[in-house]
CSV table of C-alpha atoms in Angstrom, one decimal:
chain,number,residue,atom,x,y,z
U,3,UNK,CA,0.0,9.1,-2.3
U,4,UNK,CA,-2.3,12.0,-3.0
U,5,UNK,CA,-3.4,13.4,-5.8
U,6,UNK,CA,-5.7,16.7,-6.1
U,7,UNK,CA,-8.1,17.0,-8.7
U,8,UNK,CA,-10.0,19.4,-10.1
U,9,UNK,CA,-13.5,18.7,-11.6
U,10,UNK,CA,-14.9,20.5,-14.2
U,11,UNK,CA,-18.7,19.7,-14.7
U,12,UNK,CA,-21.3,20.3,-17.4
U,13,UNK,CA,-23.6,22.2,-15.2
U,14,UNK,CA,-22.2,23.4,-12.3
U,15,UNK,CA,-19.0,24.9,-10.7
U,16,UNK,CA,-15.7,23.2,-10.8
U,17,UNK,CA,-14.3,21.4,-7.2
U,18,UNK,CA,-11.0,20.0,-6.5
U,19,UNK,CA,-11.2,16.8,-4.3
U,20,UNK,CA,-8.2,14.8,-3.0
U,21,UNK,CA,-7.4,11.3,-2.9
U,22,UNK,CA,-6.8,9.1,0.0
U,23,UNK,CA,-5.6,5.6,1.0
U,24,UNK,CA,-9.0,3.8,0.7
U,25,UNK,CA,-9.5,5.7,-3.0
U,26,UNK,CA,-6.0,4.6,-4.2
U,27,UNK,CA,-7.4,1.2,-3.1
U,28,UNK,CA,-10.8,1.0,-4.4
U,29,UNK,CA,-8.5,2.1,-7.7
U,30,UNK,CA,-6.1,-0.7,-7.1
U,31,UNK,CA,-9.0,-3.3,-7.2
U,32,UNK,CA,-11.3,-2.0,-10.0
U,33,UNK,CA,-8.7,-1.9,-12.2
U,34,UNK,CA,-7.1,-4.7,-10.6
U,35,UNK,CA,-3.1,-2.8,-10.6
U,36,UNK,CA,-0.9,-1.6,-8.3
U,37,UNK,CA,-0.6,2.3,-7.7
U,38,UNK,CA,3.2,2.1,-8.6
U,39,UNK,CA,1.5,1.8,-12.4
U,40,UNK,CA,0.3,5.7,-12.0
U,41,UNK,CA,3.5,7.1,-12.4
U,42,UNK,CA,3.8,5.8,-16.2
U,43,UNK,CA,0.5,4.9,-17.0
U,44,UNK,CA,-2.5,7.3,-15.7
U,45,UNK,CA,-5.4,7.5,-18.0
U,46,UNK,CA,-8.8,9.5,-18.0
U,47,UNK,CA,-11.3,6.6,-16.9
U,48,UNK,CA,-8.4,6.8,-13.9
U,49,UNK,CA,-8.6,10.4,-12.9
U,50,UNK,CA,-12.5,10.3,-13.3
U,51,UNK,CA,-12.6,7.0,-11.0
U,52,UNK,CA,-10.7,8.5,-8.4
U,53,UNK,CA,-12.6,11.7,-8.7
U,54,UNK,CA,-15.6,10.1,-8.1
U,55,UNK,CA,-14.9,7.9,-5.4
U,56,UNK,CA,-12.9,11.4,-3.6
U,57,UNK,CA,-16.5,13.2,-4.3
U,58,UNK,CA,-17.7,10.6,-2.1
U,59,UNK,CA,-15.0,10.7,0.6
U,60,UNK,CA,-16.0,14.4,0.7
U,61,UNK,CA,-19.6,14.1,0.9
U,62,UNK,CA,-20.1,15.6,-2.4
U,63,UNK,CA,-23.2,14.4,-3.6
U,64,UNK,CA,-22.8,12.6,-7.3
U,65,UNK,CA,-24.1,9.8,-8.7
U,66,UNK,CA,-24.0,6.5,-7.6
U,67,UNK,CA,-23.1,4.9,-10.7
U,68,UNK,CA,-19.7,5.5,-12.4
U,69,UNK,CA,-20.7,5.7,-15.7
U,70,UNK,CA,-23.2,8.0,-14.8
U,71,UNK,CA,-20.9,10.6,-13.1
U,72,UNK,CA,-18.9,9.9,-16.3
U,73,UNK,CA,-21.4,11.2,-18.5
U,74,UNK,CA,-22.0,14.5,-16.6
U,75,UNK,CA,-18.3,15.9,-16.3
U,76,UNK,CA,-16.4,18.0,-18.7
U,77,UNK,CA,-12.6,17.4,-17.4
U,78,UNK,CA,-10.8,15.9,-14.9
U,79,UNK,CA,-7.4,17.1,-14.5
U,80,UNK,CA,-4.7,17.0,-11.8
U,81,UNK,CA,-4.6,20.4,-10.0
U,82,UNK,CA,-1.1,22.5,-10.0
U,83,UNK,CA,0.4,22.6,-6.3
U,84,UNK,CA,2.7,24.7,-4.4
U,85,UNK,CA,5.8,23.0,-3.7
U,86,UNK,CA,5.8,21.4,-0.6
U,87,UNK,CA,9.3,23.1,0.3
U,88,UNK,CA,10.0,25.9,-1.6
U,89,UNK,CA,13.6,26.8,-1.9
U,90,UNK,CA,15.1,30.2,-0.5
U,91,UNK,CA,15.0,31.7,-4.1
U,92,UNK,CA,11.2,31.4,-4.4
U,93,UNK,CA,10.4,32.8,-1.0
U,94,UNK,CA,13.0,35.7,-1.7
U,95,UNK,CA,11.1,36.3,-5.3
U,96,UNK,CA,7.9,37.4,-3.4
U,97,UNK,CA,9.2,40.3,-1.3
């Protein structure tokens, strides 16, 4: 499961990050749920954990307490993507 986020901070630019395996799982045991749960139940304290710990991942420098990095983002949200397989009628709606 991936997600990709985008990050809107007080001061700063917006990023997108994206989740892997071990940020699912550091999810999984702060929160102490299974990721089947995020299909009906996703919160904000969720998106901003996973943002933070995908900051991480990605070497993006934040801060190295949760509540902290918490305190200094506007918006968390979960980025539109292209479809993974677009169907024949999207590609032909380009040309």
């Amino acid at each position: 499961m991936k997600l990709t986020l985008e990050v809107t901070p007080h001061d700063g630019d917006p990023y997108r990050v994206t989740t892997n395996l071990f940020v699912i799982v550091a999810w999984e045991r702060k929160f102490k749920t299974k990721a089947s749960t995020l299909a009906t139940a996703l919160g904000m304290e969720d998106l901003a954990f996973m943002a933070w710990e995908s900051a991480k991942q990605a070497g993006i420098t934040v801060q190295g307490i949760f509540d902290d990095y918490l305190k200094r983002i506007e918006s968390v949200v979960v980025a539109e993507e292209e479809p993974a397989n677009p169907t024949n009628a999207e590609l032909s709606a380009g040309h």
